[in-house]
């Protein structure tokens, strides 16, 4: 969801059935404010917030392996704690992810077993498990 007032979340929840929302944010303070607003809006309209994903969480130098937290470190932890939400994963700032998005060929397709693809797969597994557990509680 794009950052903003929450109007998009409200419109979606009023017009289509939604089983849950995953909130994605970079670790920057300003982005986290919008992420929190989005999560609060979904909760107000009774759409379960399934968890949080921290995007562009760290840059790992491909030459030396140095980790650099360009946008801040562990920013999503504050929201997770305050709102009692799980962190589903941390996606690094990565050239190959960006190139795949720009070309329309996601990294999961072009390199399904690379570390970044495994992160996406792990997040997807967690979301599927949460949704399954929700369904099982209803039935």
N, CA and C atoms as an extended XYZ file, in Angstrom:
417
Properties=species:S:1:pos:R:3:atomname:S:1:resname:S:1:resid:I:1 pbc="F F F"
N         0.841       -1.166        0.000 N   UNK     1
C         0.000        0.000        0.000 CA  UNK     1
C         0.892        1.236        0.000 C   UNK     1
N         0.497        2.225       -0.731 N   UNK     2
C         1.265        3.463       -0.697 CA  UNK     2
C         1.057        4.178        0.633 C   UNK     2
N         2.032        4.980        1.035 N   UNK     3
C         1.842        5.737        2.271 CA  UNK     3
C         0.722        6.751        2.099 C   UNK     3
N         0.155        7.165        3.192 N   UNK     4
C        -0.883        8.180        3.097 CA  UNK     4
C        -1.839        8.139        4.260 C   UNK     4
N        -3.078        8.504        3.986 N   UNK     5
C        -4.069        8.735        5.028 CA  UNK     5
C        -4.776        7.475        5.491 C   UNK     5
N        -4.700        6.424        4.744 N   UNK     6
C        -5.459        5.219        5.073 CA  UNK     6
C        -6.705        5.084        4.226 C   UNK     6
N        -6.953        6.053        3.335 N   UNK     7
C        -8.139        5.986        2.480 CA  UNK     7
C        -8.130        4.743        1.599 C   UNK     7
N        -6.954        4.355        1.120 N   UNK     8
C        -6.864        3.178        0.264 CA  UNK     8
C        -7.271        1.927        1.034 C   UNK     8
N        -6.745        1.794        2.259 N   UNK     9
C        -7.092        0.636        3.086 CA  UNK     9
C        -8.594        0.593        3.351 C   UNK     9
N        -9.163        1.748        3.635 N   UNK    10
C       -10.597        1.824        3.913 CA  UNK    10
C       -11.409        1.420        2.687 C   UNK    10
N       -11.044        1.934        1.524 N   UNK    11
C       -11.764        1.598        0.290 CA  UNK    11
C       -11.678        0.108       -0.017 C   UNK    11
N       -10.490       -0.456        0.108 N   UNK    12
C       -10.321       -1.882       -0.165 CA  UNK    12
C       -11.184       -2.713        0.775 C   UNK    12
N       -11.120       -2.404        2.063 N   UNK    13
C       -11.850       -3.215        3.039 CA  UNK    13
C       -13.359       -3.095        2.877 C   UNK    13
N       -13.833       -1.995        2.312 N   UNK    14
C       -15.268       -1.817        2.111 CA  UNK    14
C       -15.774       -2.467        0.826 C   UNK    14
N       -14.866       -2.703       -0.128 N   UNK    15
C       -15.309       -3.161       -1.439 CA  UNK    15
C       -14.945       -4.591       -1.803 C   UNK    15
N       -13.971       -5.167       -1.148 N   UNK    16
C       -13.605       -6.557       -1.430 CA  UNK    16
C       -13.322       -7.276       -0.117 C   UNK    16
N       -13.581       -8.581       -0.072 N   UNK    17
C       -13.258       -9.314        1.159 CA  UNK    17
C       -11.735       -9.429        1.318 C   UNK    17
N       -11.263       -9.106        2.497 N   UNK    18
C        -9.827       -9.139        2.787 CA  UNK    18
C        -9.608      -10.039        3.999 C   UNK    18
N        -8.751      -11.054        3.835 N   UNK    19
C        -8.454      -11.970        4.940 CA  UNK    19
C        -7.387      -11.440        5.873 C   UNK    19
N        -6.607      -10.482        5.401 N   UNK    20
C        -5.558       -9.937        6.242 CA  UNK    20
C        -4.670       -8.996        5.461 C   UNK    20
N        -3.888       -8.234        6.200 N   UNK    21
C        -2.965       -7.277        5.591 CA  UNK    21
C        -1.555       -7.539        6.098 C   UNK    21
N        -0.600       -7.370        5.207 N   UNK    22
C         0.814       -7.404        5.567 CA  UNK    22
C         1.328       -5.988        5.380 C   UNK    22
N         1.894       -5.434        6.407 N   UNK    23
C         2.401       -4.068        6.370 CA  UNK    23
C         3.895       -4.118        6.057 C   UNK    23
N         4.286       -3.401        5.009 N   UNK    24
C         5.682       -3.366        4.568 CA  UNK    24
C         6.197       -1.945        4.728 C   UNK    24
N         7.379       -1.813        5.322 N   UNK    25
C         7.962       -0.491        5.519 CA  UNK    25
C         9.476       -0.566        5.486 C   UNK    25
N        10.083        0.529        5.100 N   UNK    26
C        11.521        0.662        5.308 CA  UNK    26
C        11.717        1.047        6.772 C   UNK    26
N        12.945        0.951        7.285 N   UNK    27
C        13.178        1.254        8.697 CA  UNK    27
C        13.259        2.750        9.033 C   UNK    27
N        13.025        3.631        8.067 N   UNK    28
C        13.074        5.067        8.326 CA  UNK    28
C        11.919        5.498        9.219 C   UNK    28
N        12.184        6.446       10.108 N   UNK    29
C        11.149        6.911       11.028 CA  UNK    29
C         9.905        7.411       10.303 C   UNK    29
N        10.084        8.191        9.243 N   UNK    30
C         8.931        8.756        8.529 CA  UNK    30
C         8.106        7.659        7.860 C   UNK    30
N         8.763        6.663        7.308 N   UNK    31
C         8.047        5.543        6.689 CA  UNK    31
C         7.314        4.726        7.749 C   UNK    31
N         7.915        4.582        8.898 N   UNK    32
C         7.294        3.813        9.977 CA  UNK    32
C         6.018        4.478       10.482 C   UNK    32
N         5.986        5.811       10.447 N   UNK    33
C         4.753        6.511       10.842 CA  UNK    33
C         3.600        6.127        9.916 C   UNK    33
N         3.875        6.104        8.612 N   UNK    34
C         2.842        5.710        7.651 CA  UNK    34
C         2.458        4.238        7.814 C   UNK    34
N         3.441        3.394        8.078 N   UNK    35
C         3.154        1.965        8.269 CA  UNK    35
C         2.245        1.764        9.478 C   UNK    35
N         2.538        2.466       10.543 N   UNK    36
C         1.712        2.350       11.743 CA  UNK    36
C         0.286        2.832       11.471 C   UNK    36
N         0.160        3.957       10.752 N   UNK    37
C        -1.172        4.471       10.396 CA  UNK    37
C        -1.947        3.438        9.580 C   UNK    37
N        -1.256        2.817        8.618 N   UNK    38
C        -1.910        1.799        7.797 CA  UNK    38
C        -2.380        0.618        8.625 C   UNK    38
N        -1.539        0.154        9.530 N   UNK    39
C        -1.912       -0.968       10.402 CA  UNK    39
C        -3.098       -0.596       11.290 C   UNK    39
N        -3.067        0.605       11.830 N   UNK    40
C        -4.174        1.051       12.684 CA  UNK    40
C        -5.475        1.155       11.899 C   UNK    40
N        -5.383        1.621       10.660 N   UNK    41
C        -6.582        1.739        9.828 CA  UNK    41
C        -7.172        0.362        9.533 C   UNK    41
N        -6.316       -0.600        9.183 N   UNK    42
C        -6.828       -1.949        8.938 CA  UNK    42
C        -7.491       -2.499       10.195 C   UNK    42
N        -6.894       -2.280       11.334 N   UNK    43
C        -7.509       -2.771       12.574 CA  UNK    43
C        -8.864       -2.116       12.820 C   UNK    43
N        -8.981       -0.827       12.522 N   UNK    44
C       -10.254       -0.115       12.720 CA  UNK    44
C       -11.365       -0.705       11.873 C   UNK    44
N       -11.030       -1.170       10.692 N   UNK    45
C       -12.047       -1.749        9.810 CA  UNK    45
C       -12.089       -3.272        9.938 C   UNK    45
N       -11.486       -3.780       10.992 N   UNK    46
C       -11.527       -5.197       11.362 CA  UNK    46
C       -10.899       -6.114       10.329 C   UNK    46
N        -9.824       -5.642        9.697 N   UNK    47
C        -9.018       -6.490        8.827 CA  UNK    47
C        -7.794       -6.886        9.649 C   UNK    47
N        -7.572       -8.175        9.869 N   UNK    48
C        -6.433       -8.593       10.673 CA  UNK    48
C        -5.104       -8.169       10.033 C   UNK    48
N        -4.213       -7.656       10.848 N   UNK    49
C        -2.860       -7.367       10.388 CA  UNK    49
C        -2.041       -8.622       10.664 C   UNK    49
N        -1.600       -9.266        9.588 N   UNK    50
C        -0.918      -10.555        9.695 CA  UNK    50
C         0.515      -10.418       10.181 C   UNK    50
N         1.117       -9.277        9.937 N   UNK    51
C         2.483       -9.064       10.380 CA  UNK    51
C         3.145       -7.951        9.600 C   UNK    51
N         4.420       -7.776        9.882 N   UNK    52
C         5.208       -6.685        9.317 CA  UNK    52
C         6.395       -7.233        8.533 C   UNK    52
N         6.746       -6.525        7.457 N   UNK    53
C         7.942       -6.832        6.683 CA  UNK    53
C         8.774       -5.565        6.617 C   UNK    53
N        10.038       -5.692        6.943 N   UNK    54
C        10.950       -4.562        6.841 CA  UNK    54
C        11.685       -4.656        5.506 C   UNK    54
N        11.414       -3.691        4.631 N   UNK    55
C        12.006       -3.670        3.296 CA  UNK    55
C        13.255       -2.790        3.307 C   UNK    55
N        14.228       -3.150        2.510 N   UNK    56
C        15.493       -2.420        2.427 CA  UNK    56
C        16.130       -2.289        3.817 C   UNK    56
N        16.104       -3.385        4.551 N   UNK    57
C        16.552       -3.379        5.945 CA  UNK    57
C        18.051       -3.208        6.089 C   UNK    57
N        18.810       -3.720        5.123 N   UNK    58
C        20.271       -3.644        5.220 CA  UNK    58
C        20.861       -3.782        3.820 C   UNK    58
N        21.968       -3.126        3.612 N   UNK    59
C        22.718       -3.311        2.369 CA  UNK    59
C        23.941       -4.146        2.714 C   UNK    59
N        24.145       -5.223        1.982 N   UNK    60
C        25.314       -6.076        2.170 CA  UNK    60
C        26.219       -5.879        0.964 C   UNK    60
N        27.424       -5.393        1.207 N   UNK    61
C        28.372       -5.165        0.118 CA  UNK    61
C        28.707       -6.499       -0.547 C   UNK    61
N        28.502       -6.600       -1.867 N   UNK    62
C        28.770       -7.869       -2.547 CA  UNK    62
C        30.265       -8.208       -2.623 C   UNK    62
N        31.121       -7.239       -2.392 N   UNK    63
C        32.566       -7.485       -2.480 CA  UNK    63
C        33.171       -7.904       -1.150 C   UNK    63
N        32.766       -7.217       -0.071 N   UNK    64
C        33.411       -7.503        1.219 CA  UNK    64
C        32.470       -8.079        2.268 C   UNK    64
N        31.131       -8.041        2.001 N   UNK    65
C        30.166       -8.589        2.954 CA  UNK    65
C        29.793       -7.648        4.088 C   UNK    65
N        30.323       -6.408        4.066 N   UNK    66
C        29.993       -5.436        5.118 CA  UNK    66
C        28.502       -5.118        5.102 C   UNK    66
N        27.892       -5.069        6.274 N   UNK    67
C        26.477       -4.724        6.417 CA  UNK    67
C        26.355       -3.243        6.753 C   UNK    67
N        25.521       -2.535        5.992 N   UNK    68
C        25.284       -1.115        6.235 CA  UNK    68
C        23.773       -0.877        6.315 C   UNK    68
N        23.340       -0.294        7.417 N   UNK    69
C        21.911       -0.010        7.630 CA  UNK    69
C        21.633        1.411        7.140 C   UNK    69
N        21.484        1.548        5.850 N   UNK    70
C        21.359        2.851        5.203 CA  UNK    70
C        20.137        3.622        5.692 C   UNK    70
N        19.034        2.942        5.893 N   UNK    71
C        17.793        3.611        6.280 CA  UNK    71
C        17.484        3.488        7.768 C   UNK    71
N        18.461        3.079        8.551 N   UNK    72
C        18.249        2.877        9.979 CA  UNK    72
C        18.192        1.396       10.286 C   UNK    72
N        18.290        1.074       11.550 N   UNK    73
C        18.350       -0.330       11.956 CA  UNK    73
C        17.147       -0.713       12.809 C   UNK    73
N        16.523       -1.809       12.438 N   UNK    74
C        15.460       -2.429       13.239 CA  UNK    74
C        14.288       -1.501       13.551 C   UNK    74
N        14.001       -0.575       12.655 N   UNK    75
C        12.906        0.363       12.893 CA  UNK    75
C        11.564       -0.314       13.072 C   UNK    75
N        11.331       -1.386       12.359 N   UNK    76
C        10.035       -2.058       12.402 CA  UNK    76
C         9.795       -2.725       13.764 C   UNK    76
N        10.871       -2.972       14.499 N   UNK    77
C        10.738       -3.581       15.827 CA  UNK    77
C         9.859       -2.733       16.750 C   UNK    77
N         9.958       -1.411       16.623 N   UNK    78
C         9.173       -0.510       17.478 CA  UNK    78
C         7.681       -0.700       17.243 C   UNK    78
N         7.295       -0.779       15.985 N   UNK    79
C         5.873       -0.982       15.673 CA  UNK    79
C         5.427       -2.364       16.121 C   UNK    79
N         6.257       -3.364       15.871 N   UNK    80
C         5.908       -4.738       16.247 CA  UNK    80
C         5.634       -4.830       17.747 C   UNK    80
N         6.488       -4.215       18.524 N   UNK    81
C         6.323       -4.246       19.981 CA  UNK    81
C         5.089       -3.461       20.407 C   UNK    81
N         4.955       -2.250       19.888 N   UNK    82
C         3.846       -1.387       20.292 CA  UNK    82
C         2.491       -1.953       19.900 C   UNK    82
N         2.429       -2.625       18.751 N   UNK    83
C         1.145       -3.117       18.254 CA  UNK    83
C         0.967       -4.624       18.422 C   UNK    83
N         1.919       -5.261       19.085 N   UNK    84
C         1.866       -6.702       19.315 CA  UNK    84
C         1.708       -7.469       17.994 C   UNK    84
N         2.617       -7.167       17.046 N   UNK    85
C         2.601       -7.813       15.736 CA  UNK    85
C         3.891       -8.578       15.515 C   UNK    85
N         3.807       -9.610       14.696 N   UNK    86
C         4.995      -10.385       14.339 CA  UNK    86
C         5.736       -9.718       13.188 C   UNK    86
N         7.043       -9.880       13.196 N   UNK    87
C         7.858       -9.480       12.056 CA  UNK    87
C         8.001      -10.712       11.170 C   UNK    87
N         7.520      -10.599        9.951 N   UNK    88
C         7.515      -11.729        9.033 CA  UNK    88
C         8.841      -11.902        8.312 C   UNK    88
N         9.609      -10.817        8.198 N   UNK    89
C        10.893      -10.922        7.529 CA  UNK    89
C        11.526       -9.575        7.278 C   UNK    89
N        12.791       -9.637        6.898 N   UNK    90
C        13.585       -8.460        6.554 CA  UNK    90
C        14.147       -8.667        5.154 C   UNK    90
N        13.783       -7.787        4.248 N   UNK    91
C        14.268       -7.871        2.872 CA  UNK    91
C        15.404       -6.875        2.708 C   UNK    91
N        16.568       -7.327        2.261 N   UNK    92
C        17.703       -6.410        2.132 CA  UNK    92
C        17.569       -5.479        0.930 C   UNK    92
N        18.309       -4.397        0.978 N   UNK    93
C        18.470       -3.525       -0.181 CA  UNK    93
C        19.447       -4.239       -1.100 C   UNK    93
N        18.966       -4.631       -2.277 N   UNK    94
C        19.765       -5.507       -3.118 CA  UNK    94
C        19.570       -5.149       -4.587 C   UNK    94
N        20.656       -5.022       -5.290 N   UNK    95
C        20.631       -4.647       -6.703 CA  UNK    95
C        19.846       -5.647       -7.544 C   UNK    95
N        19.990       -6.921       -7.284 N   UNK    96
C        19.320       -7.941       -8.086 CA  UNK    96
C        17.802       -7.928       -7.887 C   UNK    96
N        17.364       -7.623       -6.677 N   UNK    97
C        15.923       -7.488       -6.434 CA  UNK    97
C        15.395       -6.311       -7.252 C   UNK    97
N        16.080       -5.185       -7.191 N   UNK    98
C        15.659       -3.994       -7.928 CA  UNK    98
C        15.655       -4.234       -9.432 C   UNK    98
N        16.692       -4.839       -9.944 N   UNK    99
C        16.771       -5.107      -11.382 CA  UNK    99
C        15.640       -6.033      -11.834 C   UNK    99
N        15.355       -7.042      -11.035 N   UNK   100
C        14.263       -7.953      -11.375 CA  UNK   100
C        12.918       -7.250      -11.391 C   UNK   100
N        12.700       -6.390      -10.416 N   UNK   101
C        11.448       -5.627      -10.375 CA  UNK   101
C        11.338       -4.713      -11.588 C   UNK   101
N        12.422       -4.027      -11.907 N   UNK   102
C        12.416       -3.101      -13.047 CA  UNK   102
C        12.189       -3.822      -14.370 C   UNK   102
N        12.702       -5.035      -14.503 N   UNK   103
C        12.584       -5.769      -15.768 CA  UNK   103
C        11.319       -6.621      -15.849 C   UNK   103
N        10.578       -6.697      -14.751 N   UNK   104
C         9.384       -7.534      -14.733 CA  UNK   104
C         9.682       -9.011      -14.527 C   UNK   104
N        10.910       -9.314      -14.102 N   UNK   105
C        11.312      -10.697      -13.845 CA  UNK   105
C        11.782      -10.795      -12.397 C   UNK   105
N        10.864      -11.092      -11.491 N   UNK   106
C        11.224      -11.135      -10.070 CA  UNK   106
C        12.361      -12.108       -9.782 C   UNK   106
N        13.106      -11.793       -8.752 N   UNK   107
C        14.247      -12.620       -8.367 CA  UNK   107
C        13.816      -14.045       -8.046 C   UNK   107
N        12.581      -14.223       -7.590 N   UNK   108
C        12.070      -15.572       -7.324 CA  UNK   108
C        11.989      -16.413       -8.594 C   UNK   108
N        11.851      -15.742       -9.723 N   UNK   109
C        11.796      -16.442      -11.008 CA  UNK   109
C        13.205      -16.626      -11.570 C   UNK   109
N        14.009      -15.564      -11.529 N   UNK   110
C        15.327      -15.613      -12.162 CA  UNK   110
C        16.365      -16.371      -11.347 C   UNK   110
N        16.212      -16.371      -10.020 N   UNK   111
C        17.186      -17.055       -9.159 CA  UNK   111
C        16.477      -17.561       -7.908 C   UNK   111
N        15.648      -18.605       -8.050 N   UNK   112
C        14.762      -19.025       -6.958 CA  UNK   112
C        15.456      -19.552       -5.709 C   UNK   112
N        16.723      -19.872       -5.793 N   UNK   113
C        17.405      -20.420       -4.621 CA  UNK   113
C        18.440      -19.481       -4.002 C   UNK   113
N        18.494      -18.237       -4.495 N   UNK   114
C        19.440      -17.282       -3.900 CA  UNK   114
C        18.924      -16.869       -2.521 C   UNK   114
N        19.783      -16.327       -1.670 N   UNK   115
C        19.361      -15.957       -0.310 CA  UNK   115
C        18.163      -15.003       -0.275 C   UNK   115
N        18.110      -14.061       -1.209 N   UNK   116
C        16.999      -13.106       -1.215 CA  UNK   116
C        15.686      -13.792       -1.572 C   UNK   116
N        15.712      -14.710       -2.511 N   UNK   117
C        14.504      -15.458       -2.860 CA  UNK   117
C        14.018      -16.286       -1.678 C   UNK   117
N        14.950      -16.854       -0.947 N   UNK   118
C        14.573      -17.655        0.216 CA  UNK   118
C        13.883      -16.804        1.274 C   UNK   118
N        14.273      -15.534        1.388 N   UNK   119
C        13.602      -14.628        2.321 CA  UNK   119
C        12.145      -14.444        1.903 C   UNK   119
N        11.922      -14.177        0.617 N   UNK   120
C        10.547      -14.015        0.123 CA  UNK   120
C         9.730      -15.285        0.350 C   UNK   120
N        10.319      -16.436        0.082 N   UNK   121
C         9.617      -17.706        0.280 CA  UNK   121
C         9.257      -17.908        1.749 C   UNK   121
N        10.176      -17.542        2.638 N   UNK   122
C         9.920      -17.689        4.071 CA  UNK   122
C         8.767      -16.785        4.511 C   UNK   122
N         8.759      -15.553        4.017 N   UNK   123
C         7.660      -14.641        4.346 CA  UNK   123
C         6.340      -15.211        3.834 C   UNK   123
N         6.323      -15.705        2.605 N   UNK   124
C         5.104      -16.281        2.023 CA  UNK   124
C         4.619      -17.476        2.841 C   UNK   124
N         5.549      -18.330        3.281 N   UNK   125
C         5.173      -19.487        4.114 CA  UNK   125
C         4.532      -19.030        5.428 C   UNK   125
N         5.119      -18.000        6.030 N   UNK   126
C         4.567      -17.494        7.295 CA  UNK   126
C         3.159      -16.936        7.102 C   UNK   126
N         2.955      -16.175        6.032 N   UNK   127
C         1.628      -15.618        5.749 CA  UNK   127
C         0.628      -16.748        5.505 C   UNK   127
N         1.011      -17.738        4.719 N   UNK   128
C         0.119      -18.874        4.443 CA  UNK   128
C        -0.248      -19.605        5.736 C   UNK   128
N         0.716      -19.764        6.611 N   UNK   129
C         0.455      -20.447        7.889 CA  UNK   129
C        -0.499      -19.634        8.762 C   UNK   129
N        -0.304      -18.336        8.826 N   UNK   130
C        -1.202      -17.476        9.611 CA  UNK   130
C        -2.619      -17.558        9.054 C   UNK   130
N        -2.760      -17.475        7.733 N   UNK   131
C        -4.093      -17.552        7.124 CA  UNK   131
C        -4.742      -18.913        7.356 C   UNK   131
N        -3.946      -19.976        7.283 N   UNK   132
C        -4.467      -21.320        7.549 CA  UNK   132
C        -4.966      -21.414        8.989 C   UNK   132
N        -4.186      -20.891        9.923 N   UNK   133
C        -4.590      -20.915       11.337 CA  UNK   133
C        -5.865      -20.117       11.559 C   UNK   133
N        -6.004      -18.976       10.869 N   UNK   134
C        -7.238      -18.188       10.976 CA  UNK   134
C        -8.432      -18.981       10.475 C   UNK   134
N        -8.250      -19.648        9.324 N   UNK   135
C        -9.328      -20.448        8.738 CA  UNK   135
C        -9.717      -21.591        9.669 C   UNK   135
N        -8.686      -22.232       10.252 N   UNK   136
C        -8.946      -23.361       11.136 CA  UNK   136
C        -9.727      -22.934       12.390 C   UNK   136
N        -9.502      -21.719       12.864 N   UNK   137
C       -10.232      -21.209       14.034 CA  UNK   137
C       -11.700      -20.987       13.722 C   UNK   137
N       -11.971      -20.634       12.467 N   UNK   138
C       -13.356      -20.353       12.052 CA  UNK   138
C       -14.132      -21.638       11.842 C   UNK   138
N       -13.467      -22.647       11.276 N   UNK   139
C       -14.176      -23.892       10.956 CA  UNK   139
C       -14.169      -24.877       12.092 C   UNK   139
